[in-house]
mmCIF file of C-alpha atoms and ligand atoms in Angstrom:
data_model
loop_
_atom_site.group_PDB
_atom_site.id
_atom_site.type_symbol
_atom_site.label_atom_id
_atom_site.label_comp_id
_atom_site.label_asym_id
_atom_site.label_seq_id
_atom_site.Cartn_x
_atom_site.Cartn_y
_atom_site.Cartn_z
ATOM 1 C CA UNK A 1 150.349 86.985 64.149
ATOM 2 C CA UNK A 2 151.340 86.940 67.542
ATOM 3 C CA UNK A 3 149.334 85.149 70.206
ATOM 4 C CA UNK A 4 146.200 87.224 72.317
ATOM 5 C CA UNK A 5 146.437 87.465 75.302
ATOM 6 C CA UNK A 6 142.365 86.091 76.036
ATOM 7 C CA UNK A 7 141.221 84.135 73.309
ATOM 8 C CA UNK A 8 143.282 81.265 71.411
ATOM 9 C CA UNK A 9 145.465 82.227 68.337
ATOM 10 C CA UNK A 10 143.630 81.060 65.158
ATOM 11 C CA UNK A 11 140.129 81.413 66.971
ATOM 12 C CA UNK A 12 138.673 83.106 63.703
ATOM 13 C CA UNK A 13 140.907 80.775 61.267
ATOM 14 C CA UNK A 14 139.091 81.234 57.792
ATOM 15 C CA UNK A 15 136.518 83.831 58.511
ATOM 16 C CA UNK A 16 136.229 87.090 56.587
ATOM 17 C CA UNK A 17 134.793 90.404 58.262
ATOM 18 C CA UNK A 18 134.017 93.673 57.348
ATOM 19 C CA UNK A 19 134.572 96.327 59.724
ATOM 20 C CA UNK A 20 133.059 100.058 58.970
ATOM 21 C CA UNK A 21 135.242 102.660 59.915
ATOM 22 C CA UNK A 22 137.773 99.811 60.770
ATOM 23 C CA UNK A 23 140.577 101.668 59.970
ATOM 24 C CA UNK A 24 140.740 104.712 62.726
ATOM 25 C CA UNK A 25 139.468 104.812 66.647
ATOM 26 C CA UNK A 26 137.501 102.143 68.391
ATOM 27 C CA UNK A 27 137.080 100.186 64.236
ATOM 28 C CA UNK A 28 140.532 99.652 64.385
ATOM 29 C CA UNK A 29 140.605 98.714 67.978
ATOM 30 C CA UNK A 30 137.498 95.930 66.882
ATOM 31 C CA UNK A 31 139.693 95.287 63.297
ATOM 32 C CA UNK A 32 143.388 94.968 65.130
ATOM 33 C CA UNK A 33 141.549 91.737 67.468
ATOM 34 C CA UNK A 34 139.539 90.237 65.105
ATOM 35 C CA UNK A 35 143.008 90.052 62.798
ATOM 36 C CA UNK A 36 144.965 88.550 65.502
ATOM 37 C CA UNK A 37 142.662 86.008 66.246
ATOM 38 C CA UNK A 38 142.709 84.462 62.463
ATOM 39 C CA UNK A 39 139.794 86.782 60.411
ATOM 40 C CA UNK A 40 140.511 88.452 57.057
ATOM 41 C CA UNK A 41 139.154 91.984 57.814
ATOM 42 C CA UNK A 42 138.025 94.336 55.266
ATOM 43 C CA UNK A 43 138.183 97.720 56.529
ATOM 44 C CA UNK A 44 135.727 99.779 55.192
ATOM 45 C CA UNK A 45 135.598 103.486 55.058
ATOM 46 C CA UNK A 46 135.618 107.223 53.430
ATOM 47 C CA UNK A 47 139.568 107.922 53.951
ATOM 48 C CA UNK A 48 141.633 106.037 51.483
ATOM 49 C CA UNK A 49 144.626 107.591 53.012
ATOM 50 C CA UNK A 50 143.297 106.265 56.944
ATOM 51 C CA UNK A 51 142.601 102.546 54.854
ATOM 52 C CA UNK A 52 145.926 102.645 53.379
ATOM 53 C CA UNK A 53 148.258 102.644 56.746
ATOM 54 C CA UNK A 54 145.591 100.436 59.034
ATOM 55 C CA UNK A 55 146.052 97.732 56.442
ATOM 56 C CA UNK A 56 149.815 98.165 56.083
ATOM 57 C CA UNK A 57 149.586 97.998 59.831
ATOM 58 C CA UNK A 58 147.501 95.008 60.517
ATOM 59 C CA UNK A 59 149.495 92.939 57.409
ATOM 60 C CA UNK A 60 152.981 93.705 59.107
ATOM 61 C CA UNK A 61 151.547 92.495 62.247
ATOM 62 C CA UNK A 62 151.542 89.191 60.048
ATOM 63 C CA UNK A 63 147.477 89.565 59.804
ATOM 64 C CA UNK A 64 144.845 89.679 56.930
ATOM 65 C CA UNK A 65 143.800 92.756 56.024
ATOM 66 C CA UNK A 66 142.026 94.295 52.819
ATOM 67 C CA UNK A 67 140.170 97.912 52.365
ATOM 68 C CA UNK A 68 136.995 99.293 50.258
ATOM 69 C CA UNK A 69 136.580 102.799 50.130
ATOM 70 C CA UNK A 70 133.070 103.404 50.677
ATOM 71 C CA UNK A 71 130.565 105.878 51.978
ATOM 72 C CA UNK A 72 127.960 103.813 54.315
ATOM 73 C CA UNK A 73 125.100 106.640 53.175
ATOM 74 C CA UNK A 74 125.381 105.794 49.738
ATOM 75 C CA UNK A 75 122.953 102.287 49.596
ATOM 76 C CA UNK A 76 124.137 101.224 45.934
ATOM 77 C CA UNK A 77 127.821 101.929 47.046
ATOM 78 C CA UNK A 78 127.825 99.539 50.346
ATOM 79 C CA UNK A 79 125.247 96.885 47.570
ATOM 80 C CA UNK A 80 128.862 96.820 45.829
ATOM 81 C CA UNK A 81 131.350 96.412 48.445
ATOM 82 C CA UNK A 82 129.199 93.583 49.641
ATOM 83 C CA UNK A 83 129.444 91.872 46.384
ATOM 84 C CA UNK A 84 133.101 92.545 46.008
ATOM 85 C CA UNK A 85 133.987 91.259 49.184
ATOM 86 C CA UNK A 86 131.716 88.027 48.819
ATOM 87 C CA UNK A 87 133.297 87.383 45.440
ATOM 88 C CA UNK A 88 137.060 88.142 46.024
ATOM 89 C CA UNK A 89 137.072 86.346 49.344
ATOM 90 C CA UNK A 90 134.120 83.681 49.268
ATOM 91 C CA UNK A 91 132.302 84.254 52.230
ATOM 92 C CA UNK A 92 131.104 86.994 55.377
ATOM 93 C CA UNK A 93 130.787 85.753 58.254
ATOM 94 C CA UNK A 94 130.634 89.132 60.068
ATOM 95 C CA UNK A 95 129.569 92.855 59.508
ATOM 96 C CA UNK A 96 131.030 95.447 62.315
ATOM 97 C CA UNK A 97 128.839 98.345 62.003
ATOM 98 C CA UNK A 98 131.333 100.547 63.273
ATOM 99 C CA UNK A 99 130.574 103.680 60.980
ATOM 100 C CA UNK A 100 129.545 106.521 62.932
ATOM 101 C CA UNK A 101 130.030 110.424 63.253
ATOM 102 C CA UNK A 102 128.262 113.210 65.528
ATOM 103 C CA UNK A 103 129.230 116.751 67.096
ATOM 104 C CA UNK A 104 127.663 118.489 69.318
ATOM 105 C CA UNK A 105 125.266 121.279 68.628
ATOM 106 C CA UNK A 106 122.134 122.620 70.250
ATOM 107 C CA UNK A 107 118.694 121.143 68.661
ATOM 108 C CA UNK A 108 117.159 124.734 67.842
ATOM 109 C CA UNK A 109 119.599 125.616 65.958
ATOM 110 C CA UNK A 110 120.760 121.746 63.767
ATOM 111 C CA UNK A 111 120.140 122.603 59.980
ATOM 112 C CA UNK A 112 118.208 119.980 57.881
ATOM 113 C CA UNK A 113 121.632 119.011 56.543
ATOM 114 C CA UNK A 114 123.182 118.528 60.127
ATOM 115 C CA UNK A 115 120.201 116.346 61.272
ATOM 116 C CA UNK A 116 120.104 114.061 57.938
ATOM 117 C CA UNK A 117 123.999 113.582 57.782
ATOM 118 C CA UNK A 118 124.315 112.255 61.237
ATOM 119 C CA UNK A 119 121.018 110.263 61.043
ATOM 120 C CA UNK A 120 122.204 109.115 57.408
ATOM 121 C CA UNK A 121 125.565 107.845 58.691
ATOM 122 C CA UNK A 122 124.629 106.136 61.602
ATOM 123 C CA UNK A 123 120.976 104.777 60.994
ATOM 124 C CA UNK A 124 120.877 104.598 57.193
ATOM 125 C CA UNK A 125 124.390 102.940 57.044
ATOM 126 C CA UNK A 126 124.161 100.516 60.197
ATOM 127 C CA UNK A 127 120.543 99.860 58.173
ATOM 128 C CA UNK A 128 122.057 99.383 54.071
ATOM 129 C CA UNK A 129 125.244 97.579 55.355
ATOM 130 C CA UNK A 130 123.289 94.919 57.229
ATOM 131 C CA UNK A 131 120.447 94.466 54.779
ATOM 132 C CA UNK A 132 124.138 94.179 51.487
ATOM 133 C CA UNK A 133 125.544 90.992 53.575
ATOM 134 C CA UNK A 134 121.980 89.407 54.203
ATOM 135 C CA UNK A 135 122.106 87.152 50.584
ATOM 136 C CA UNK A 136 125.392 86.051 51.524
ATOM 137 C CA UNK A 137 125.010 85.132 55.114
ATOM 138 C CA UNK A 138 121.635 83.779 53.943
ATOM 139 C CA UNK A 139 123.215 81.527 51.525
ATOM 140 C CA UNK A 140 126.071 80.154 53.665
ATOM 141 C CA UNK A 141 123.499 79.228 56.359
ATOM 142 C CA UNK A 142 124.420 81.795 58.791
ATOM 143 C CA UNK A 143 126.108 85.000 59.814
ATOM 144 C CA UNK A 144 126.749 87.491 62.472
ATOM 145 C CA UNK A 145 125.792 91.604 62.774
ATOM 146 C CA UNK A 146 127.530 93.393 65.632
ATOM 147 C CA UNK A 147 126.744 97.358 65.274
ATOM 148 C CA UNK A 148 127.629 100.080 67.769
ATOM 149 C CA UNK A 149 125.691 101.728 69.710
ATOM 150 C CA UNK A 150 126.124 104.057 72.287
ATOM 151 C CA UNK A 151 124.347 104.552 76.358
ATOM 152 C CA UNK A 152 123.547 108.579 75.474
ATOM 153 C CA UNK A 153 120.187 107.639 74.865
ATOM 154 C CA UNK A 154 119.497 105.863 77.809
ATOM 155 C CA UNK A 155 118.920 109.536 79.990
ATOM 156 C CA UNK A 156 118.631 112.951 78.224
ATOM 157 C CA UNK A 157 121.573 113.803 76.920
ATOM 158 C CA UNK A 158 121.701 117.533 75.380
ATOM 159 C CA UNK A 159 123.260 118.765 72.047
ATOM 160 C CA UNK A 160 123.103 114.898 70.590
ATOM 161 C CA UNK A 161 119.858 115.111 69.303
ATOM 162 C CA UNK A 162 120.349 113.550 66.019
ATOM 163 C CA UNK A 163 123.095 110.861 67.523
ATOM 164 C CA UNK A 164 121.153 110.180 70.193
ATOM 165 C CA UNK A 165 118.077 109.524 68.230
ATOM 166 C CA UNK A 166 119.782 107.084 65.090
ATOM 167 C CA UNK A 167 121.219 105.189 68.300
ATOM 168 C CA UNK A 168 117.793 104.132 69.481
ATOM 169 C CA UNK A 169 117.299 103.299 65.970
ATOM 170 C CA UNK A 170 120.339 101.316 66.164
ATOM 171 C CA UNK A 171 119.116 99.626 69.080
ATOM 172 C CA UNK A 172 115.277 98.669 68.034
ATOM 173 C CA UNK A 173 117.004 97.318 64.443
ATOM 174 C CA UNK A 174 119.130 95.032 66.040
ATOM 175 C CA UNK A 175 116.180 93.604 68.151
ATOM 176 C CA UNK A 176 114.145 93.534 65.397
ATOM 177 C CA UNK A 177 116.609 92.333 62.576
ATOM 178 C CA UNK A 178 117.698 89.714 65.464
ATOM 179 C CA UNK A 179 113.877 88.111 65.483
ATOM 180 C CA UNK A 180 113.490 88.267 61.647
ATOM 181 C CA UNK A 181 116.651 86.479 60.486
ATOM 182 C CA UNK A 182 117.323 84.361 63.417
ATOM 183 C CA UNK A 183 116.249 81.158 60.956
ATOM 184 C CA UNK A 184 118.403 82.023 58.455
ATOM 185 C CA UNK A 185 120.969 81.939 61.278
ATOM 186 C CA UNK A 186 122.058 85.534 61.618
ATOM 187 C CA UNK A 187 123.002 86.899 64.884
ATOM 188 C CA UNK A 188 122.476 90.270 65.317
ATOM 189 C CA UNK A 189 123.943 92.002 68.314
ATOM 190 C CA UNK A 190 125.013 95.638 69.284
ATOM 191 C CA UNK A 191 127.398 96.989 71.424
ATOM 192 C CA UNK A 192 127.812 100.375 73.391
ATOM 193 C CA UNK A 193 131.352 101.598 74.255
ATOM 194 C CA UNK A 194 131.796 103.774 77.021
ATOM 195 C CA UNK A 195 134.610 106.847 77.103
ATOM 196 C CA UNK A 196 137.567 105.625 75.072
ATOM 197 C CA UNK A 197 140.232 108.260 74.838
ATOM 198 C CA UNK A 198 140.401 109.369 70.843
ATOM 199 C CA UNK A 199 141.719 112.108 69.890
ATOM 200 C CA UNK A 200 138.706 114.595 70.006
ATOM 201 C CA UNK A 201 138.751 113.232 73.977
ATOM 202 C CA UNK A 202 142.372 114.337 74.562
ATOM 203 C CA UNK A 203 141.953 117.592 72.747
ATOM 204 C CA UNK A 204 139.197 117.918 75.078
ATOM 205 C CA UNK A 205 141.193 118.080 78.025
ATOM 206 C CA UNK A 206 144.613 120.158 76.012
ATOM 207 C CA UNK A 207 144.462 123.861 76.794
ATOM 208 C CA UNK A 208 144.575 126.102 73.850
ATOM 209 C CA UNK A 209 147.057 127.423 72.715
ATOM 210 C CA UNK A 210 148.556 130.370 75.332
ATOM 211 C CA UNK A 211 146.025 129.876 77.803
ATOM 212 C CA UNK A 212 147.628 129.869 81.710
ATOM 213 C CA UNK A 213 148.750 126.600 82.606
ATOM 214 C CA UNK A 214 150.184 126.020 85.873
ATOM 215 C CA UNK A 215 154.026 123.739 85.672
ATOM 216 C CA UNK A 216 152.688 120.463 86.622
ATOM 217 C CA UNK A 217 149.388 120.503 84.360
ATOM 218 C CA UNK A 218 149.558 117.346 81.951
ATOM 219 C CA UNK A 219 146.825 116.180 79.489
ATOM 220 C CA UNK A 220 147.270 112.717 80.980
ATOM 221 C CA UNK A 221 146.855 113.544 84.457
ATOM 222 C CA UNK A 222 144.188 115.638 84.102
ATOM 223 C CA UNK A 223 142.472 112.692 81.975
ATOM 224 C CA UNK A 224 143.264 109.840 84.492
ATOM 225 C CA UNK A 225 141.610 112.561 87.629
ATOM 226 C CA UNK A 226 138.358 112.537 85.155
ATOM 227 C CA UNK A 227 137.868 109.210 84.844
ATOM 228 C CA UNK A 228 138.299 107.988 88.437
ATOM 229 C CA UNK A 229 135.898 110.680 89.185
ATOM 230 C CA UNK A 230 133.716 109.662 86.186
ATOM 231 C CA UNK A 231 134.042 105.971 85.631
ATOM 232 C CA UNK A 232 133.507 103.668 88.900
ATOM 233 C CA UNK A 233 136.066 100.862 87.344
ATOM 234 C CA UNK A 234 138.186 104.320 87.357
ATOM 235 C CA UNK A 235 139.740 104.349 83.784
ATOM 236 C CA UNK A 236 139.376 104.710 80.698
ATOM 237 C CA UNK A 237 138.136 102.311 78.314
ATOM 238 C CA UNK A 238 140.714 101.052 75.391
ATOM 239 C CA UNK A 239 139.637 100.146 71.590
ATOM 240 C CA UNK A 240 140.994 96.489 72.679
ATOM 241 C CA UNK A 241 138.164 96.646 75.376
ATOM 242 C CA UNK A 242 135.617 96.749 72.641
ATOM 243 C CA UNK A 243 137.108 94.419 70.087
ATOM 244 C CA UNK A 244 137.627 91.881 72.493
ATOM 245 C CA UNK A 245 133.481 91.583 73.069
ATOM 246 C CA UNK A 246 133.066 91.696 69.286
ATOM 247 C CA UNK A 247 135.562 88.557 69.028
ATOM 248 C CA UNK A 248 133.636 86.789 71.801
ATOM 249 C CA UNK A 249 130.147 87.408 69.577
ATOM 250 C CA UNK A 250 132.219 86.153 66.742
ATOM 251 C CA UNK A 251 133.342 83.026 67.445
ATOM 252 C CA UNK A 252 131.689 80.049 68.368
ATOM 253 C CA UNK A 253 130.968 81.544 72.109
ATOM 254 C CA UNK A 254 128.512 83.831 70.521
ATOM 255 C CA UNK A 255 126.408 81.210 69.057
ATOM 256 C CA UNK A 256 123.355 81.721 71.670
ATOM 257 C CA UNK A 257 123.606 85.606 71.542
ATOM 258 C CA UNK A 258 120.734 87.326 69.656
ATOM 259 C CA UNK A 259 119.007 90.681 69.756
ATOM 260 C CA UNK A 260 121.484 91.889 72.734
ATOM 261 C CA UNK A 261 122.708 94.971 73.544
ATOM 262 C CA UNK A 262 126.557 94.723 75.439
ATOM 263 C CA UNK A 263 127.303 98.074 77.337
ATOM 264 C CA UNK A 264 131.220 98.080 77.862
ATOM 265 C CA UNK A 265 131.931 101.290 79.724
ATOM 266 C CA UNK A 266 133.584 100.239 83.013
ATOM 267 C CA UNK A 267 129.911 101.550 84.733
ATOM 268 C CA UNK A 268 129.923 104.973 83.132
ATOM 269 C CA UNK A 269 126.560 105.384 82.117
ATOM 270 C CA UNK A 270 125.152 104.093 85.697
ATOM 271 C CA UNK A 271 127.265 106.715 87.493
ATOM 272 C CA UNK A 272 126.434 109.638 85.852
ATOM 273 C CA UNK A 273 123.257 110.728 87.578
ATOM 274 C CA UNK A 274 125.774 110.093 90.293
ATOM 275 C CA UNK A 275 128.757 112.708 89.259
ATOM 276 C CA UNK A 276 126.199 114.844 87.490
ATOM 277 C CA UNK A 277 128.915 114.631 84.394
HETATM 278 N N1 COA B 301 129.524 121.185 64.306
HETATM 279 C C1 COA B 301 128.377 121.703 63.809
HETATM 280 N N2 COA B 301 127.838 121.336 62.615
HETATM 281 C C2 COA B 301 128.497 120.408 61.917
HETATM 282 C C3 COA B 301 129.697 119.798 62.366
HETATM 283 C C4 COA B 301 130.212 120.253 63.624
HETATM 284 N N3 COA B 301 131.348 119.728 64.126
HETATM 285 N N4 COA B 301 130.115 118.886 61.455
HETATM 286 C C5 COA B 301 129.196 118.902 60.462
HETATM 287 N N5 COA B 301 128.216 119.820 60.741
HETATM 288 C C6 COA B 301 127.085 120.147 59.903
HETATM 289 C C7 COA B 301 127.576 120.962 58.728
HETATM 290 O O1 COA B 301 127.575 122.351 59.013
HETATM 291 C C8 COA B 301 126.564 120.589 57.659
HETATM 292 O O2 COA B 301 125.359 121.306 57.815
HETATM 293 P P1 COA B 301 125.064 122.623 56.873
HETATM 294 O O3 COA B 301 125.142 122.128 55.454
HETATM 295 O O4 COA B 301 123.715 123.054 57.292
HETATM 296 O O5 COA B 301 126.138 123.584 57.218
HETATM 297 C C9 COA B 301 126.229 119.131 57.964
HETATM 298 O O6 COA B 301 126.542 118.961 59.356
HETATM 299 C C10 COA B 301 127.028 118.147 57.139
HETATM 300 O O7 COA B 301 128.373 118.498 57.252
HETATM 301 P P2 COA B 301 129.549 117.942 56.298
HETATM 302 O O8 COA B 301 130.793 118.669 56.582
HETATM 303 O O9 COA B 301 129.030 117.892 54.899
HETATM 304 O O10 COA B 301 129.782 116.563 56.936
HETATM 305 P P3 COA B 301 129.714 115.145 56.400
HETATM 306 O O11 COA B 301 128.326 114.804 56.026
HETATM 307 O O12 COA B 301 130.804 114.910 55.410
HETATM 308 O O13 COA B 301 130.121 114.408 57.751
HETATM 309 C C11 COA B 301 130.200 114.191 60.157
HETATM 310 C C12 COA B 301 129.386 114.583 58.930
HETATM 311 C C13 COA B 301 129.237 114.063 61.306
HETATM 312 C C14 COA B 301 130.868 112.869 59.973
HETATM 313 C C15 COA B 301 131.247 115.271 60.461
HETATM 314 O O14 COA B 301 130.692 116.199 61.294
HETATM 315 C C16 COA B 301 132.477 114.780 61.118
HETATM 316 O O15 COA B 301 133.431 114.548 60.418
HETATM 317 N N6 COA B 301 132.505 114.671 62.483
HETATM 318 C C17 COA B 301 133.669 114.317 63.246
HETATM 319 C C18 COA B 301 134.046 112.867 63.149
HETATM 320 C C19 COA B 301 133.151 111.985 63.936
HETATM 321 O O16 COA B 301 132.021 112.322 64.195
HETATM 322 N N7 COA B 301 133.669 110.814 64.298
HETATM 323 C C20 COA B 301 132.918 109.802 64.963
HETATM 324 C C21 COA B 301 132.712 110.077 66.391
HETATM 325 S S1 COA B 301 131.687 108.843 67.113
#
C-alpha cells in the first residue's frame, strides 16, 4: 500500500483492528489509515452491502481488510465477532469504537424507543464491544480502546438529548475502563471529531428541490463561508484528520496515553459561544 504521508509505511506491520462502523464516514476515514500503515482491519457494521465495497476498496489499495456484519446493541452478537476475529486472525490489538447514530429531535417529544436506540448504539455498544476484546487483549499482555466521542456535551446543546447524554457516558467509561485495566496493559482513549463534511452535512447546506437559488449559489461555497465563520482553523475537518490521531494512539507513540480524551475539531467547540452557531 502506498506510503502516508505522516507516519512510516508498515508502522502497524502485524496488528489486527476492528473498526465499528469502519466501513462508511469518519470509520472509514479511521479504517483507510490504519490499513495503509500495515493493520489488518475488520470493519464491523449493520450494512453488508456498505462492508462489501469498503473492503474491496481498502484490498485494491493493496491493504488488509476483512468485515463482520454485526449490530453493536446486540451483546451476544459483538461476544461472537470478538471470538471470530481472535480465532481467524490470532490477535486484537485495537478496538475503534466508531459505531454511532443520532438525529435530532426535541426532548418532550423522544419516544422510549428513540431514547433507548440512540443510548443502545452508542453507550451499550462502545460498552459490549470493549468489555468482547478484554480476554484477548488480557491474554496477549496488552491492548488498545479508542472510542468516539463527541464536544456536544461539553455546553447545552438542544435536540441531542439522548446523544449528548451516551457521550458523557462514553467519556466517564473510558476514564474509568482506562484506571481498571491499565495493568493488564489496555489503553483506553477517546476521541471527539469536530464538523467533518458527510453527507447529512452537505445535504444540510443543498436547497430542496425548486426552492429559489440565485446563479452563483454552490453547495461548496456556501460550506467553505460556514466553516471560516464557524471553525477558527477555518475548514472543515476530513475523516483522514481523525484516523491519523487514532494511528498515533495505535502505535508505539501511544504507549503513555491512558484515560484521555483528544478533541480534533480545528477549535470548533471553543468558538461557538463565540459565533453563537
Ligand atoms: N428522527 C426522529 N426519530 C427518529 C429518527 C429521526 N431521524 N430516526 C429514528 N428515530 C426514532 C424512530 O422513530 C424510532 O422511534 P419510534 O419507534 O418511537 O418511532 C426509534 O428512533 C428507532 O428507530 P429505528 O428506525 O428503528 O432506528 P434504528 O434503531 O434502526 O437506528 C438510528 C437508529 C439512530 C441509527 C437511525 O436514526 C439512523 O439511521 N440515523 C441516521 C444515521 C446516523 O445517525 N449516523 C451516525 C451519525 S453520527
Amino acid at each position: 500500500m502506498s506510503s502516508h504521508p505522516v507516519f512510516r509505511d508498515g508502522l502497524l506491520d502485524g496488528q489486527v483492528g476492528i473498526v465499528t462502523g469502519g466501513a462508511t464516514g469518519i470509520g472509514l476515514g479511521i479504517s483507510t489509515t490504519l490499513a495503509q500503515l500495515g493493520m489488518h482491519v475488520v470493519l464491523a457494521s449493520r450494512k453488508p452491502e456498505n462492508l462489501q465495497s469498503a473492503v474491496e476498496n481498502i484490498v485494491a489499495a493493496g491493504g488488509k481488510a476483512t468485515a463482520v456484519a454485526v449490530d453493536v446493541r446486540d451483546q451476544t452478537r459483538v461476544q461472537a465477532m470478538a471470538r471470530q476475529v481472535h480465532d481467524e486472525l490470532g490477535r486484537i490489538d485495537l478496538l475503534v469504537n466508531n459505531a454511532a447514530g443520532n438525529f435530532y429531535k426535541k426532548s418532550e417529544e423522544l419516544s422510549e424507543n428513540a431514547w433507548k436506540s440512540v443510548i443502545e448504539i452508542d453507550l451499550y455498544g462502545t460498552f459490549f464491544c470493549t468489555q468482547a476484546v478484554f480476554p484477548y487483549m488480557k491474554a496477549q499482555g496488552g491492548g488498545r480502546v479508542v472510542s468516539t466521542s463527541m464536544t456536544l456535551h461539553y455546553r447545552g446543546w438542544p435536540l441531542m438529548a439522548h446523544a449528548t447524554a451516551a457521550k458523557a457516558g462514553v467519556d466517564a467509561l473510558t476514564r474509568t475502563l482506562a484506571v481498571e485495566w491499565a495493568e493488564h496493559g489496555i489503553r483506553i482513549n477517546a476521541i471527539a471529531p469536530g464538523p467533518i463534511p458527510t453527507e447529512g452535512v452537505r445535504k444540510a447546506f443543498t436547497p430542496p428541490p425548486g426552492a429559489p437559488v440565485p446563479d452563483f449559489f454552490s453547495v461548496d461555497k456556501a460550506m467553505d463561508v460556514f466553516a471560516k465563520a464557524t471553525i477558527p482553523l477555518k475548514r472543515w475537518g476530513t475523516p483522514e484528520d481523525i484516523g491519523q490521531m487514532v494511528a498515533y494512539l495505535a502505535s508505539p507513540a501511544g504507549d503513555w496515553i491512558t484515560g484521555a480524551i483528544f478533541v480534533i475539531d480545528g477549535g470548533e467547540w471553543l468558538a461557538k459561544s463565540k459565533t453563537g452557531m
